[in-house]
Coordinates of C-alpha atoms in Angstrom, one line a residue:
M17 CA -44.7 -21.7 -75.7
K18 CA -42.9 -24.3 -73.7
R19 CA -39.1 -24.0 -73.8
F20 CA -37.0 -26.8 -75.0
R21 CA -33.4 -27.7 -75.7
I22 CA -31.5 -28.4 -79.0
V23 CA -27.8 -29.2 -78.9
Y24 CA -25.6 -27.9 -81.7
I25 CA -22.4 -29.8 -82.3
I26 CA -20.0 -28.0 -84.5
S27 CA -16.4 -28.7 -85.4
R28 CA -13.5 -26.7 -86.6
V29 CA -15.2 -23.3 -86.7
N30 CA -13.3 -20.2 -85.6
S31 CA -15.8 -17.4 -86.3
A32 CA -19.3 -17.6 -87.7
R33 CA -21.7 -14.8 -87.3
Q34 CA -24.5 -16.9 -88.5
F35 CA -24.5 -19.3 -85.5
E36 CA -24.6 -16.3 -83.3
L37 CA -27.6 -14.8 -85.0
V38 CA -29.5 -18.2 -85.2
A39 CA -28.9 -18.9 -81.6
E40 CA -30.2 -15.5 -80.5
G41 CA -33.1 -15.6 -82.9
V42 CA -34.3 -19.0 -81.8
R43 CA -33.9 -18.3 -78.2
N44 CA -36.3 -15.2 -78.6
L45 CA -38.8 -17.7 -80.1
G46 CA -38.7 -20.2 -77.1
V47 CA -35.8 -22.5 -78.0
E48 CA -32.7 -22.9 -75.9
I49 CA -29.7 -23.9 -78.0
E50 CA -26.7 -25.3 -76.1
F51 CA -23.4 -25.8 -78.0
V52 CA -20.6 -28.3 -78.2
L53 CA -17.7 -27.0 -80.0
L54 CA -15.0 -29.4 -81.3
N55 CA -11.9 -27.4 -81.4
N56 CA -8.4 -27.2 -79.8
K57 CA -8.6 -23.5 -78.7
V58 CA -10.8 -20.7 -77.5
T59 CA -12.3 -19.2 -80.6
P60 CA -14.2 -16.0 -81.2
L61 CA -17.4 -18.0 -81.7
E62 CA -17.0 -19.7 -78.3
T63 CA -16.2 -16.2 -76.7
C64 CA -19.2 -14.5 -78.2
L65 CA -21.6 -17.4 -77.4
K66 CA -20.5 -17.3 -73.7
E67 CA -20.9 -13.5 -73.7
R68 CA -24.4 -13.9 -74.8
R69 CA -24.9 -16.5 -71.9
F70 CA -25.4 -19.7 -74.0
Q71 CA -24.1 -22.8 -72.6
V72 CA -20.8 -24.0 -74.4
T73 CA -18.9 -27.1 -74.0
R74 CA -15.6 -27.3 -75.7
L75 CA -14.0 -30.7 -76.6
P76 CA -10.3 -30.7 -77.8
L77 CA -10.1 -31.8 -81.3
S78 CA -6.6 -33.0 -82.5
G79 CA -7.1 -35.3 -85.3
R80 CA -8.4 -38.9 -85.7
L81 CA -7.0 -40.1 -82.3
S82 CA -9.1 -37.6 -80.4
L83 CA -12.4 -38.9 -82.0
P84 CA -13.1 -41.8 -79.8
Y85 CA -12.8 -39.6 -76.7
I86 CA -15.1 -37.0 -78.4
F87 CA -17.6 -39.7 -79.3
M88 CA -17.8 -41.0 -75.8
T89 CA -17.9 -37.5 -74.1
L90 CA -20.7 -36.6 -76.5
F91 CA -22.5 -39.8 -75.7
G92 CA -22.4 -39.0 -72.1
I93 CA -23.5 -35.4 -72.6
L94 CA -26.5 -36.5 -74.7
L95 CA -27.5 -39.2 -72.1
V96 CA -27.5 -36.6 -69.3
K97 CA -29.2 -33.7 -71.3
R98 CA -31.7 -35.9 -73.2
P99 CA -32.4 -33.3 -76.0
R100 CA -35.1 -34.3 -78.6
I101 CA -32.9 -32.7 -81.3
I102 CA -29.2 -32.4 -82.1
H103 CA -28.0 -30.4 -85.1
T104 CA -24.5 -31.1 -86.3
H105 CA -22.3 -29.0 -88.5
L106 CA -19.1 -30.2 -90.4
F107 CA -17.3 -33.5 -90.8
E108 CA -16.0 -34.6 -87.3
A109 CA -19.2 -33.1 -85.6
N110 CA -21.2 -35.0 -88.1
L111 CA -19.6 -38.4 -87.5
T112 CA -19.2 -38.2 -83.8
G113 CA -22.4 -36.3 -83.0
L114 CA -24.8 -38.2 -85.2
F115 CA -23.2 -41.6 -84.1
A116 CA -23.5 -40.6 -80.5
G117 CA -27.0 -39.3 -80.8
W118 CA -28.1 -42.4 -82.6
I119 CA -26.7 -44.7 -79.8
A120 CA -28.2 -42.3 -77.0
G121 CA -31.6 -42.5 -78.7
V122 CA -32.0 -38.9 -79.7
P123 CA -35.2 -39.1 -81.8
T124 CA -34.3 -36.1 -84.2
R125 CA -30.7 -36.0 -85.5
I126 CA -30.2 -33.2 -88.2
H127 CA -27.0 -32.3 -89.9
T128 CA -26.3 -29.4 -92.4
R129 CA -24.4 -30.4 -95.3
H130 CA -21.8 -27.7 -95.9
H131 CA -20.1 -29.1 -99.0
S132 CA -21.1 -30.0 -102.3
I133 CA -19.4 -32.3 -104.8
I134 CA -15.7 -31.9 -103.7
H135 CA -15.4 -35.4 -102.0
H136 CA -16.8 -37.1 -105.2
Q137 CA -14.2 -35.3 -107.3
S138 CA -11.1 -35.2 -105.1
F139 CA -11.5 -37.5 -102.0
P140 CA -13.7 -40.4 -103.0
E141 CA -12.8 -42.3 -99.9
A142 CA -14.7 -39.5 -97.9
V143 CA -18.0 -40.2 -99.7
R144 CA -18.5 -43.2 -97.7
W145 CA -18.3 -41.1 -94.4
D146 CA -20.8 -38.6 -96.1
K147 CA -23.1 -41.5 -96.7
L148 CA -22.8 -42.7 -93.2
A149 CA -23.7 -39.3 -91.8
N150 CA -26.8 -39.3 -94.2
W151 CA -27.9 -42.7 -92.8
L152 CA -27.5 -41.6 -89.2
S153 CA -29.6 -38.4 -89.7
T154 CA -33.2 -38.1 -89.6
H155 CA -32.9 -35.0 -91.8
V156 CA -30.3 -33.4 -93.9
V157 CA -30.3 -29.6 -94.4
A158 CA -29.1 -28.6 -97.9
P159 CA -28.2 -24.9 -98.1
S160 CA -28.9 -24.9 -101.9
Q161 CA -30.4 -27.0 -104.6
V162 CA -27.0 -27.9 -105.8
V163 CA -26.3 -29.7 -102.6
A164 CA -29.7 -31.4 -102.7
D165 CA -28.8 -32.6 -106.2
V166 CA -25.6 -34.1 -105.0
L167 CA -27.3 -35.9 -102.1
T168 CA -30.1 -37.4 -104.3
R169 CA -28.2 -38.1 -107.4
G170 CA -24.6 -38.7 -106.2
E171 CA -25.5 -40.4 -102.9
R172 CA -29.0 -41.7 -103.4
L173 CA -30.4 -40.1 -100.3
S174 CA -34.3 -40.0 -100.3
S175 CA -35.5 -36.5 -101.0
S176 CA -38.0 -37.0 -98.0
K177 CA -35.0 -36.6 -95.7
I178 CA -33.8 -33.4 -97.3
Q179 CA -34.8 -29.9 -96.3
I180 CA -33.4 -26.9 -98.3
I181 CA -32.8 -23.9 -96.1
H182 CA -30.7 -21.2 -97.5
H183 CA -28.1 -19.6 -95.3
G184 CA -29.3 -16.3 -93.7
F185 CA -27.5 -13.0 -93.3
D186 CA -27.8 -9.8 -91.3
I187 CA -28.4 -7.8 -94.5
T188 CA -28.6 -4.5 -92.8
S189 CA -25.0 -4.8 -91.4
F190 CA -23.7 -4.7 -95.0
K191 CA -25.8 -1.7 -95.9
L192 CA -25.0 0.5 -92.9
V193 CA -21.3 0.7 -92.8
R194 CA -19.8 3.9 -91.2
Q195 CA -17.3 5.8 -93.3
E196 CA -14.8 5.7 -90.5
R197 CA -14.9 1.8 -90.6
V198 CA -14.1 1.8 -94.3
E199 CA -11.4 4.4 -93.9
S200 CA -9.7 2.3 -91.1
V201 CA -9.7 -0.8 -93.3
R202 CA -8.3 1.1 -96.3
E203 CA -5.5 2.3 -93.9
K204 CA -4.7 -1.1 -92.4
L205 CA -4.8 -2.8 -95.7
N206 CA -3.0 -0.1 -97.7
I207 CA -5.9 0.5 -100.2
P208 CA -5.3 4.1 -101.2
K209 CA -8.2 6.2 -102.5
S210 CA -6.1 7.1 -105.4
K211 CA -6.3 3.4 -106.7
F212 CA -9.2 2.9 -109.1
P213 CA -10.6 0.5 -109.9
V214 CA -10.3 -1.7 -106.8
I215 CA -11.2 -5.3 -108.0
G216 CA -12.1 -7.5 -104.9
C217 CA -11.9 -11.3 -104.7
I218 CA -12.7 -13.2 -101.4
S219 CA -11.8 -16.8 -102.0
R220 CA -9.3 -19.2 -100.4
Y221 CA -6.6 -20.4 -102.8
T222 CA -7.9 -23.6 -104.0
E223 CA -8.1 -24.5 -107.7
W224 CA -11.8 -24.8 -108.1
K225 CA -12.4 -21.3 -106.8
G226 CA -11.0 -20.0 -110.0
V227 CA -8.9 -17.2 -108.3
H228 CA -6.2 -17.6 -111.0
F229 CA -8.6 -16.9 -113.8
A230 CA -9.5 -13.5 -112.0
I231 CA -5.7 -12.7 -111.8
L232 CA -5.3 -13.5 -115.4
A233 CA -8.4 -11.2 -116.1
F234 CA -6.8 -8.4 -114.0
Q235 CA -3.6 -8.4 -116.1
K236 CA -5.8 -7.2 -119.0
T237 CA -7.6 -4.8 -116.7
L238 CA -4.3 -3.3 -115.6
K239 CA -3.3 -2.4 -119.2
K240 CA -6.3 -0.1 -119.6
Y241 CA -6.3 1.1 -115.8
P242 CA -2.7 1.2 -114.7
D243 CA -3.8 2.4 -111.2
A244 CA -6.1 -0.6 -110.7
L245 CA -5.7 -2.7 -107.6
L246 CA -6.6 -6.4 -107.0
V247 CA -7.4 -7.3 -103.5
L248 CA -7.4 -10.9 -102.7
C249 CA -8.8 -11.9 -99.3
N250 CA -8.7 -15.3 -97.6
A251 CA -5.3 -15.5 -99.4
Q252 CA -4.2 -19.1 -98.5
G253 CA -4.8 -22.6 -99.4
D254 CA -3.7 -25.7 -101.3
Y255 CA -3.2 -23.9 -104.5
D256 CA -1.0 -21.2 -103.2
S257 CA 2.1 -21.9 -105.2
E258 CA 0.2 -21.7 -108.4
I259 CA -1.5 -18.4 -107.4
K260 CA 1.8 -17.0 -106.3
E261 CA 3.2 -17.8 -109.8
H262 CA 0.4 -15.9 -111.4
L263 CA 0.8 -13.0 -109.1
S264 CA 4.4 -12.7 -109.8
K265 CA 3.7 -11.5 -113.2
L266 CA 1.9 -8.5 -111.7
P267 CA 3.8 -5.5 -110.4
S268 CA 3.8 -5.6 -106.6
F269 CA 2.0 -2.3 -106.3
A270 CA -0.9 -3.8 -108.2
Y271 CA -2.3 -6.2 -105.7
R272 CA -2.8 -6.9 -102.0
E273 CA -3.0 -10.4 -100.4
I274 CA -5.0 -10.4 -97.0
L275 CA -5.2 -13.5 -94.9
F276 CA -8.3 -12.4 -92.9
E277 CA -10.2 -9.2 -92.4
E278 CA -12.6 -9.2 -89.5
D279 CA -14.5 -6.0 -90.6
I280 CA -15.8 -7.9 -93.9
E281 CA -18.6 -5.4 -94.3
A282 CA -16.2 -2.3 -94.5
L283 CA -13.9 -4.4 -96.8
Y284 CA -16.6 -4.8 -99.4
Q285 CA -17.1 -1.0 -99.4
C286 CA -13.5 -0.7 -100.6
F287 CA -14.3 -2.4 -103.7
N288 CA -15.5 -1.0 -107.0
I289 CA -16.2 -4.4 -108.6
F290 CA -16.5 -7.8 -107.0
V291 CA -15.3 -10.9 -108.8
H292 CA -16.1 -14.5 -107.9
V293 CA -15.4 -17.2 -110.6
P294 CA -15.6 -20.8 -109.5
T295 CA -14.9 -23.4 -112.3
G296 CA -18.0 -25.3 -112.3
E297 CA -21.8 -25.1 -111.2
M298 CA -21.5 -27.8 -108.6
E299 CA -18.4 -26.7 -107.0
E300 CA -19.8 -24.3 -104.4
A301 CA -22.2 -25.7 -101.8
F302 CA -23.7 -22.3 -101.2
G303 CA -21.1 -19.4 -101.7
Q304 CA -22.0 -16.9 -99.0
I305 CA -19.8 -14.2 -100.8
Y306 CA -22.3 -14.1 -103.5
I307 CA -25.0 -12.9 -101.1
E308 CA -22.5 -10.7 -99.1
A309 CA -21.2 -8.7 -102.1
M310 CA -24.7 -8.0 -103.5
A311 CA -26.0 -7.0 -100.0
A312 CA -23.0 -4.7 -99.8
G313 CA -24.3 -3.1 -103.1
I314 CA -21.0 -4.0 -104.9
P315 CA -21.4 -4.7 -108.8
S316 CA -20.5 -8.2 -109.5
V317 CA -18.8 -10.4 -112.1
L318 CA -19.7 -14.0 -111.5
T319 CA -19.7 -17.5 -112.7
I320 CA -22.7 -19.7 -111.7
S321 CA -22.0 -22.1 -108.8
G322 CA -23.9 -23.2 -105.6
I323 CA -26.6 -20.7 -104.6
A324 CA -26.0 -18.4 -107.6
K325 CA -27.7 -21.1 -109.9
E326 CA -31.1 -20.2 -108.1
Y327 CA -31.0 -16.5 -108.2
V328 CA -28.1 -14.7 -110.2
R329 CA -29.4 -13.4 -113.5
H330 CA -27.0 -12.1 -116.3
G331 CA -27.8 -8.5 -116.9
G332 CA -30.5 -8.5 -114.1
N333 CA -28.4 -8.5 -110.8
A334 CA -25.0 -9.2 -112.0
L335 CA -22.7 -10.0 -115.0
V336 CA -22.3 -13.9 -115.6
V337 CA -19.3 -15.1 -117.5
D338 CA -18.3 -18.6 -118.8
Y339 CA -16.1 -20.7 -116.6
K340 CA -12.4 -20.5 -117.0
D341 CA -12.6 -17.4 -119.2
E342 CA -10.3 -14.8 -118.1
A343 CA -11.0 -12.7 -121.4
A344 CA -14.8 -12.7 -120.5
I345 CA -14.0 -11.6 -116.9
A346 CA -12.0 -8.8 -118.1
E347 CA -14.5 -7.8 -120.6
A348 CA -17.2 -7.9 -118.1
V349 CA -15.4 -5.9 -115.5
D350 CA -14.5 -3.2 -118.2
F351 CA -18.3 -3.0 -119.1
L352 CA -19.2 -2.2 -115.6
L353 CA -16.5 0.4 -115.4
C354 CA -17.5 2.1 -118.6
N355 CA -21.3 1.9 -117.8
P356 CA -21.7 3.3 -114.3
K357 CA -25.5 3.8 -114.6
K358 CA -26.0 0.1 -115.5
S359 CA -23.6 -1.1 -112.9
K360 CA -25.5 0.9 -110.2
K361 CA -28.7 -0.6 -111.5
L362 CA -27.4 -4.2 -111.2
A363 CA -26.2 -3.5 -107.8
S364 CA -29.5 -2.1 -106.7
N365 CA -31.4 -5.0 -108.0
A366 CA -29.2 -7.4 -106.3
R367 CA -29.4 -5.8 -103.0
K368 CA -33.2 -5.8 -103.2
E369 CA -33.2 -9.5 -104.1
V370 CA -30.9 -10.8 -101.4
N371 CA -32.9 -8.7 -98.8
T372 CA -35.9 -10.7 -99.2
K373 CA -34.5 -14.1 -100.0
F374 CA -31.6 -14.5 -97.7
S375 CA -32.4 -12.7 -94.5
I376 CA -31.5 -14.5 -91.2
E377 CA -35.0 -14.0 -90.0
R378 CA -36.3 -16.1 -93.0
M379 CA -33.6 -18.8 -92.1
I380 CA -34.7 -18.8 -88.5
L381 CA -38.3 -19.3 -89.3
Q382 CA -37.4 -22.2 -91.7
L383 CA -35.3 -23.9 -88.9
M384 CA -38.1 -23.4 -86.4
K385 CA -40.6 -25.0 -88.8
L386 CA -38.2 -27.9 -89.2
Y387 CA -37.7 -28.3 -85.4
F388 CA -41.3 -27.8 -84.2
G389 CA -42.5 -30.0 -87.0
E390 CA -40.2 -32.9 -85.5
L391 CA -41.3 -32.2 -82.0
N392 CA -44.9 -32.4 -83.0
K393 CA -44.2 -35.9 -84.3
T394 CA -42.7 -36.8 -81.0
K395 CA -45.8 -35.5 -79.2
L396 CA -44.0 -33.0 -77.1

């Protein structure tokens, strides 16, 4: 198989295991991915890619004033490298990368849409930039049907431009977690074994994530289980003050706030129940924590949003509750705690399903099909 080059352009990503796995996987199949990272500092992603001997260029990103420089530099890079495909990720990378690729004559310009309806709801002025990215792209990768629907219905993008490719995961890494790692995370985050149940939420503090409804539900759980512990990871965001107000009504020993935990696989194993309750079905573009929690074998209480719309089944692989309903969340948590056999069965079903539908291997094969299909069209 003839080797060829694809340039990935990514903005504002600190750490992303998926990019590392994709790069390694497609290289093994004859594709060389080079990376241009738009970031002001050396990140774990950059370090890891360089350790694996991928070619990485970092361009400083410091707001709008840096975009003209980034565009001109990208234009020069693409003129020299002459890739047949560029694949961009996230806002600044999409705008500068796709425009530079268009001007430089890159025949295949792909971007992955990582957000759903948030611009339509809260930042309508940004929708025009999304539409520009759609126009500059020859293909748009939608990680879920929800995103595809926003693109076609909300932005009138032709469905012929859209390719649905689900995010992929190293499912095995969530199954095979050494107990020493779990104990290390417990000790570091002060999650005693005596605490039961441990309810986990992994969501940044923004209103549509519904974290405040999980907290309200936990108040009810705490009445029945006085040793219960609520663990909130990614505990920061634009809804911080409101979340803090809700937490102030809990005793301090009943919750933990965690900004970031690197060993996410071990963190999941500290939970008895996982709760993720976005406030609408279009809010999540994908929602990787749905998949992670199920891959980790943690019984879950969920609302339907993003990718969950395609595979989560109430009573089949999770318990599904109504949006913005703390009473229903508390009731579902209590049901799982009171019915351990049912809880274990739901978790087992979920793990089997995500193993077949959301593996990194499946994602890589779908990307390769997209890339090689386009190369064939250009007679390479």
